[in-house]
């Protein structure tokens, strides 16, 4: 069996796969020429076509409609049959044992903390996710995030120097302007995910992650390589958030772990602490506060000498969250005050990374209000009023581009009103929450709407509550 002339990373490109599925061979052949280095003559030879025929196809003057030609393209270029609307080709069945990994399978926890191993893990993850079919997606949705020693022990390597790995031999030609553009793209994806949730652009993030992984497979200049790893770390963190918003808990955790390893390879200890905080938040949503607290403490230990006031404040709020979930109210209050004290030292000097700029007075108030709301579910008389005050302060001070945060704040505020028995305000805030959530594609927002819906139960005597419940039901049905 002859090898494929198309590198696996190129075949995983979303734009190429889309062109093949749509039988847009003008676009497909141009992409193969650009990214796989296949000339018109090579494409013609592989597919049993004349160079002139390939030229007319690439110009858009001719189209391929013959099933026989489609088969020749599949076999000549080693394109899987399903990408062209064909049955699996004989050579696919022959290599079935080496097929794309099942997305349900998590990253190995014993992988050494080597830069080369990080690149291999990134390639495996993106290749699996970009090829996910519906059945594999259903299995991935059912997979739960890891916790306990099997997770925590696997992250200890973040605190230690990496091991030497194999050197890449393919020359890289990436310049500083190229890496600046990649950094801008990673920043734009992160901003979009923070504002609107990751459901809409998850595959776009994965495609960019695959591109950066391929570039790290080449031998780049040392300063370029370090920045590439940092780009990989940010993109993997965004992919984690997007997977979480889509309900893919295990996969989100895999991307968090990849992001941590990439930050380690790129020498970015601040981002690594941020990733651990993200992993802690995921475990808090999953009801694992003890494990979450361990992750926060690991982040604090690893960043103590380099973290700025905003990062320290954010880590204290994660600590407070875990303590509140464990019922340690006094410790929660102490950690919250530590967060306020740390944030008071923040300024607009730009000395901290751009990605922690979101953590301001509004974010602290919203996070604290959300935690007090959780306490209020057990003791509304003691905590509900304070929760409402914090959340209102957050809403009053939120800036532009905080769509998801505003939706979560609105949902929380509506719930506090129900807990306080203020049905008039609860109805008004429920309508405001539905309006805010309508423009956000986020699993966390959807879970908040489901929780709020449960708060309307038992108030069927109130026509305004029934109307608000109907709006919630309609949104949850989408």
PDB file of N, CA, C and O in Angstrom, residues 120-157:
ATOM      1  N   UNK A 120       3.085  16.089  20.203  1.00  0.00           N
ATOM      2  CA  UNK A 120       2.419  14.845  19.830  1.00  0.00           C
ATOM      3  C   UNK A 120       1.004  14.781  20.416  1.00  0.00           C
ATOM      4  O   UNK A 120       0.063  14.344  19.744  1.00  0.00           O
ATOM      5  N   UNK A 121       0.856  15.204  21.673  1.00  0.00           N
ATOM      6  CA  UNK A 121      -0.458  15.190  22.302  1.00  0.00           C
ATOM      7  C   UNK A 121      -1.412  16.147  21.605  1.00  0.00           C
ATOM      8  O   UNK A 121      -2.591  15.849  21.406  1.00  0.00           O
ATOM      9  N   UNK A 122      -0.897  17.329  21.225  1.00  0.00           N
ATOM     10  CA  UNK A 122      -1.733  18.301  20.524  1.00  0.00           C
ATOM     11  C   UNK A 122      -2.196  17.758  19.179  1.00  0.00           C
ATOM     12  O   UNK A 122      -3.364  17.911  18.796  1.00  0.00           O
ATOM     13  N   UNK A 123      -1.307  17.090  18.465  1.00  0.00           N
ATOM     14  CA  UNK A 123      -1.674  16.529  17.166  1.00  0.00           C
ATOM     15  C   UNK A 123      -2.725  15.444  17.325  1.00  0.00           C
ATOM     16  O   UNK A 123      -3.689  15.357  16.547  1.00  0.00           O
ATOM     17  N   UNK A 124      -2.580  14.614  18.351  1.00  0.00           N
ATOM     18  CA  UNK A 124      -3.542  13.531  18.575  1.00  0.00           C
ATOM     19  C   UNK A 124      -4.928  14.079  18.920  1.00  0.00           C
ATOM     20  O   UNK A 124      -5.955  13.611  18.401  1.00  0.00           O
ATOM     21  N   UNK A 125      -4.954  15.075  19.773  1.00  0.00           N
ATOM     22  CA  UNK A 125      -6.231  15.645  20.186  1.00  0.00           C
ATOM     23  C   UNK A 125      -6.966  16.292  19.025  1.00  0.00           C
ATOM     24  O   UNK A 125      -8.154  16.040  18.802  1.00  0.00           O
ATOM     25  N   UNK A 126      -6.287  17.177  18.311  1.00  0.00           N
ATOM     26  CA  UNK A 126      -6.957  17.887  17.225  1.00  0.00           C
ATOM     27  C   UNK A 126      -7.358  16.939  16.107  1.00  0.00           C
ATOM     28  O   UNK A 126      -8.425  17.092  15.517  1.00  0.00           O
ATOM     29  N   UNK A 127      -6.503  15.950  15.820  1.00  0.00           N
ATOM     30  CA  UNK A 127      -6.839  14.984  14.763  1.00  0.00           C
ATOM     31  C   UNK A 127      -8.097  14.219  15.133  1.00  0.00           C
ATOM     32  O   UNK A 127      -8.988  14.007  14.304  1.00  0.00           O
ATOM     33  N   UNK A 128      -8.205  13.821  16.391  1.00  0.00           N
ATOM     34  CA  UNK A 128      -9.382  13.081  16.829  1.00  0.00           C
ATOM     35  C   UNK A 128     -10.635  13.954  16.793  1.00  0.00           C
ATOM     36  O   UNK A 128     -11.687  13.532  16.313  1.00  0.00           O
ATOM     37  N   UNK A 129     -10.518  15.190  17.283  1.00  0.00           N
ATOM     38  CA  UNK A 129     -11.699  16.043  17.368  1.00  0.00           C
ATOM     39  C   UNK A 129     -12.186  16.499  16.003  1.00  0.00           C
ATOM     40  O   UNK A 129     -13.386  16.615  15.775  1.00  0.00           O
ATOM     41  N   UNK A 130     -11.272  16.800  15.102  1.00  0.00           N
ATOM     42  CA  UNK A 130     -11.688  17.263  13.781  1.00  0.00           C
ATOM     43  C   UNK A 130     -12.327  16.150  12.955  1.00  0.00           C
ATOM     44  O   UNK A 130     -13.020  16.422  11.978  1.00  0.00           O
ATOM     45  N   UNK A 131     -12.087  14.905  13.350  1.00  0.00           N
ATOM     46  CA  UNK A 131     -12.668  13.771  12.621  1.00  0.00           C
ATOM     47  C   UNK A 131     -13.828  13.127  13.371  1.00  0.00           C
ATOM     48  O   UNK A 131     -14.295  12.052  12.999  1.00  0.00           O
ATOM     49  N   UNK A 132     -14.302  13.772  14.432  1.00  0.00           N
ATOM     50  CA  UNK A 132     -15.344  13.179  15.264  1.00  0.00           C
ATOM     51  C   UNK A 132     -16.657  13.050  14.505  1.00  0.00           C
ATOM     52  O   UNK A 132     -17.132  14.024  13.923  1.00  0.00           O
ATOM     53  N   UNK A 133     -17.248  11.871  14.516  1.00  0.00           N
ATOM     54  CA  UNK A 133     -18.585  11.698  13.943  1.00  0.00           C
ATOM     55  C   UNK A 133     -19.603  11.728  15.075  1.00  0.00           C
ATOM     56  O   UNK A 133     -19.279  11.898  16.244  1.00  0.00           O
ATOM     57  N   UNK A 134     -20.866  11.557  14.734  1.00  0.00           N
ATOM     58  CA  UNK A 134     -21.926  11.708  15.738  1.00  0.00           C
ATOM     59  C   UNK A 134     -21.846  10.646  16.828  1.00  0.00           C
ATOM     60  O   UNK A 134     -22.093  10.934  17.998  1.00  0.00           O
ATOM     61  N   UNK A 135     -21.518   9.437  16.456  1.00  0.00           N
ATOM     62  CA  UNK A 135     -21.453   8.385  17.474  1.00  0.00           C
ATOM     63  C   UNK A 135     -20.307   8.628  18.442  1.00  0.00           C
ATOM     64  O   UNK A 135     -20.450   8.455  19.652  1.00  0.00           O
ATOM     65  N   UNK A 136     -19.166   9.040  17.893  1.00  0.00           N
ATOM     66  CA  UNK A 136     -18.033   9.339  18.768  1.00  0.00           C
ATOM     67  C   UNK A 136     -18.339  10.550  19.648  1.00  0.00           C
ATOM     68  O   UNK A 136     -17.948  10.600  20.815  1.00  0.00           O
ATOM     69  N   UNK A 137     -19.074  11.526  19.085  1.00  0.00           N
ATOM     70  CA  UNK A 137     -19.442  12.686  19.875  1.00  0.00           C
ATOM     71  C   UNK A 137     -20.355  12.290  21.032  1.00  0.00           C
ATOM     72  O   UNK A 137     -20.222  12.805  22.148  1.00  0.00           O
ATOM     73  N   UNK A 138     -21.279  11.371  20.769  1.00  0.00           N
ATOM     74  CA  UNK A 138     -22.179  10.917  21.835  1.00  0.00           C
ATOM     75  C   UNK A 138     -21.390  10.251  22.954  1.00  0.00           C
ATOM     76  O   UNK A 138     -21.678  10.462  24.144  1.00  0.00           O
ATOM     77  N   UNK A 139     -20.378   9.464  22.606  1.00  0.00           N
ATOM     78  CA  UNK A 139     -19.547   8.834  23.641  1.00  0.00           C
ATOM     79  C   UNK A 139     -18.747   9.875  24.409  1.00  0.00           C
ATOM     80  O   UNK A 139     -18.580   9.786  25.625  1.00  0.00           O
ATOM     81  N   UNK A 140     -18.240  10.888  23.674  1.00  0.00           N
ATOM     82  CA  UNK A 140     -17.461  11.935  24.333  1.00  0.00           C
ATOM     83  C   UNK A 140     -18.324  12.739  25.293  1.00  0.00           C
ATOM     84  O   UNK A 140     -17.869  13.160  26.357  1.00  0.00           O
ATOM     85  N   UNK A 141     -19.570  12.970  24.925  1.00  0.00           N
ATOM     86  CA  UNK A 141     -20.484  13.699  25.802  1.00  0.00           C
ATOM     87  C   UNK A 141     -20.725  12.943  27.105  1.00  0.00           C
ATOM     88  O   UNK A 141     -20.955  13.540  28.158  1.00  0.00           O
ATOM     89  N   UNK A 142     -20.687  11.622  27.026  1.00  0.00           N
ATOM     90  CA  UNK A 142     -20.960  10.804  28.208  1.00  0.00           C
ATOM     91  C   UNK A 142     -19.740  10.661  29.119  1.00  0.00           C
ATOM     92  O   UNK A 142     -19.870  10.249  30.263  1.00  0.00           O
ATOM     93  N   UNK A 143     -18.554  10.987  28.608  1.00  0.00           N
ATOM     94  CA  UNK A 143     -17.333  10.816  29.395  1.00  0.00           C
ATOM     95  C   UNK A 143     -17.210  11.919  30.440  1.00  0.00           C
ATOM     96  O   UNK A 143     -17.409  13.093  30.148  1.00  0.00           O
ATOM     97  N   UNK A 144     -16.879  11.554  31.662  1.00  0.00           N
ATOM     98  CA  UNK A 144     -16.771  12.526  32.749  1.00  0.00           C
ATOM     99  C   UNK A 144     -15.314  12.927  32.970  1.00  0.00           C
ATOM    100  O   UNK A 144     -14.392  12.190  32.623  1.00  0.00           O
ATOM    101  N   UNK A 145     -15.135  14.097  33.561  1.00  0.00           N
ATOM    102  CA  UNK A 145     -13.796  14.582  33.851  1.00  0.00           C
ATOM    103  C   UNK A 145     -13.154  13.743  34.949  1.00  0.00           C
ATOM    104  O   UNK A 145     -13.821  13.213  35.831  1.00  0.00           O
ATOM    105  N   UNK A 146     -11.838  13.632  34.886  1.00  0.00           N
ATOM    106  CA  UNK A 146     -11.111  12.895  35.908  1.00  0.00           C
ATOM    107  C   UNK A 146     -10.961  13.735  37.171  1.00  0.00           C
ATOM    108  O   UNK A 146     -11.043  14.961  37.137  1.00  0.00           O
ATOM    109  N   UNK A 147     -10.716  13.083  38.284  1.00  0.00           N
ATOM    110  CA  UNK A 147     -10.486  13.771  39.544  1.00  0.00           C
ATOM    111  C   UNK A 147      -9.634  12.876  40.431  1.00  0.00           C
ATOM    112  O   UNK A 147      -9.265  11.764  40.037  1.00  0.00           O
ATOM    113  N   UNK A 148      -9.300  13.360  41.617  1.00  0.00           N
ATOM    114  CA  UNK A 148      -8.548  12.547  42.552  1.00  0.00           C
ATOM    115  C   UNK A 148      -7.080  12.427  42.184  1.00  0.00           C
ATOM    116  O   UNK A 148      -6.565  13.152  41.330  1.00  0.00           O
ATOM    117  N   UNK A 149      -6.377  11.495  42.802  1.00  0.00           N
ATOM    118  CA  UNK A 149      -4.931  11.355  42.584  1.00  0.00           C
ATOM    119  C   UNK A 149      -4.535  11.141  41.138  1.00  0.00           C
ATOM    120  O   UNK A 149      -3.487  11.633  40.708  1.00  0.00           O
ATOM    121  N   UNK A 150      -5.354  10.420  40.359  1.00  0.00           N
ATOM    122  CA  UNK A 150      -4.979  10.149  38.969  1.00  0.00           C
ATOM    123  C   UNK A 150      -4.837  11.451  38.184  1.00  0.00           C
ATOM    124  O   UNK A 150      -4.017  11.562  37.275  1.00  0.00           O
ATOM    125  N   UNK A 151      -5.620  12.466  38.530  1.00  0.00           N
ATOM    126  CA  UNK A 151      -5.490  13.779  37.892  1.00  0.00           C
ATOM    127  C   UNK A 151      -4.428  14.620  38.576  1.00  0.00           C
ATOM    128  O   UNK A 151      -3.516  15.137  37.924  1.00  0.00           O
ATOM    129  N   UNK A 152      -4.526  14.762  39.888  1.00  0.00           N
ATOM    130  CA  UNK A 152      -3.658  15.696  40.613  1.00  0.00           C
ATOM    131  C   UNK A 152      -2.187  15.315  40.497  1.00  0.00           C
ATOM    132  O   UNK A 152      -1.326  16.177  40.279  1.00  0.00           O
ATOM    133  N   UNK A 153      -1.893  14.035  40.619  1.00  0.00           N
ATOM    134  CA  UNK A 153      -0.485  13.602  40.547  1.00  0.00           C
ATOM    135  C   UNK A 153       0.102  13.842  39.156  1.00  0.00           C
ATOM    136  O   UNK A 153       1.305  14.086  39.018  1.00  0.00           O
ATOM    137  N   UNK A 154      -0.742  13.761  38.125  1.00  0.00           N
ATOM    138  CA  UNK A 154      -0.238  13.927  36.759  1.00  0.00           C
ATOM    139  C   UNK A 154       0.140  15.370  36.456  1.00  0.00           C
ATOM    140  O   UNK A 154       0.796  15.633  35.444  1.00  0.00           O
ATOM    141  N   UNK A 155      -0.265  16.319  37.311  1.00  0.00           N
ATOM    142  CA  UNK A 155      -0.003  17.735  37.067  1.00  0.00           C
ATOM    143  C   UNK A 155       1.206  18.253  37.837  1.00  0.00           C
ATOM    144  O   UNK A 155       1.599  19.411  37.658  1.00  0.00           O
ATOM    145  N   UNK A 156       1.787  17.426  38.683  1.00  0.00           N
ATOM    146  CA  UNK A 156       2.914  17.882  39.492  1.00  0.00           C
ATOM    147  C   UNK A 156       4.110  18.292  38.648  1.00  0.00           C
ATOM    148  O   UNK A 156       4.935  19.110  39.074  1.00  0.00           O
ATOM    149  N   UNK A 157       4.223  17.732  37.439  1.00  0.00           N
ATOM    150  CA  UNK A 157       5.347  18.079  36.577  1.00  0.00           C
ATOM    151  C   UNK A 157       5.412  19.548  36.213  1.00  0.00           C
ATOM    152  O   UNK A 157       6.464  20.048  35.801  1.00  0.00           O
TER     153      UNK A 157
END
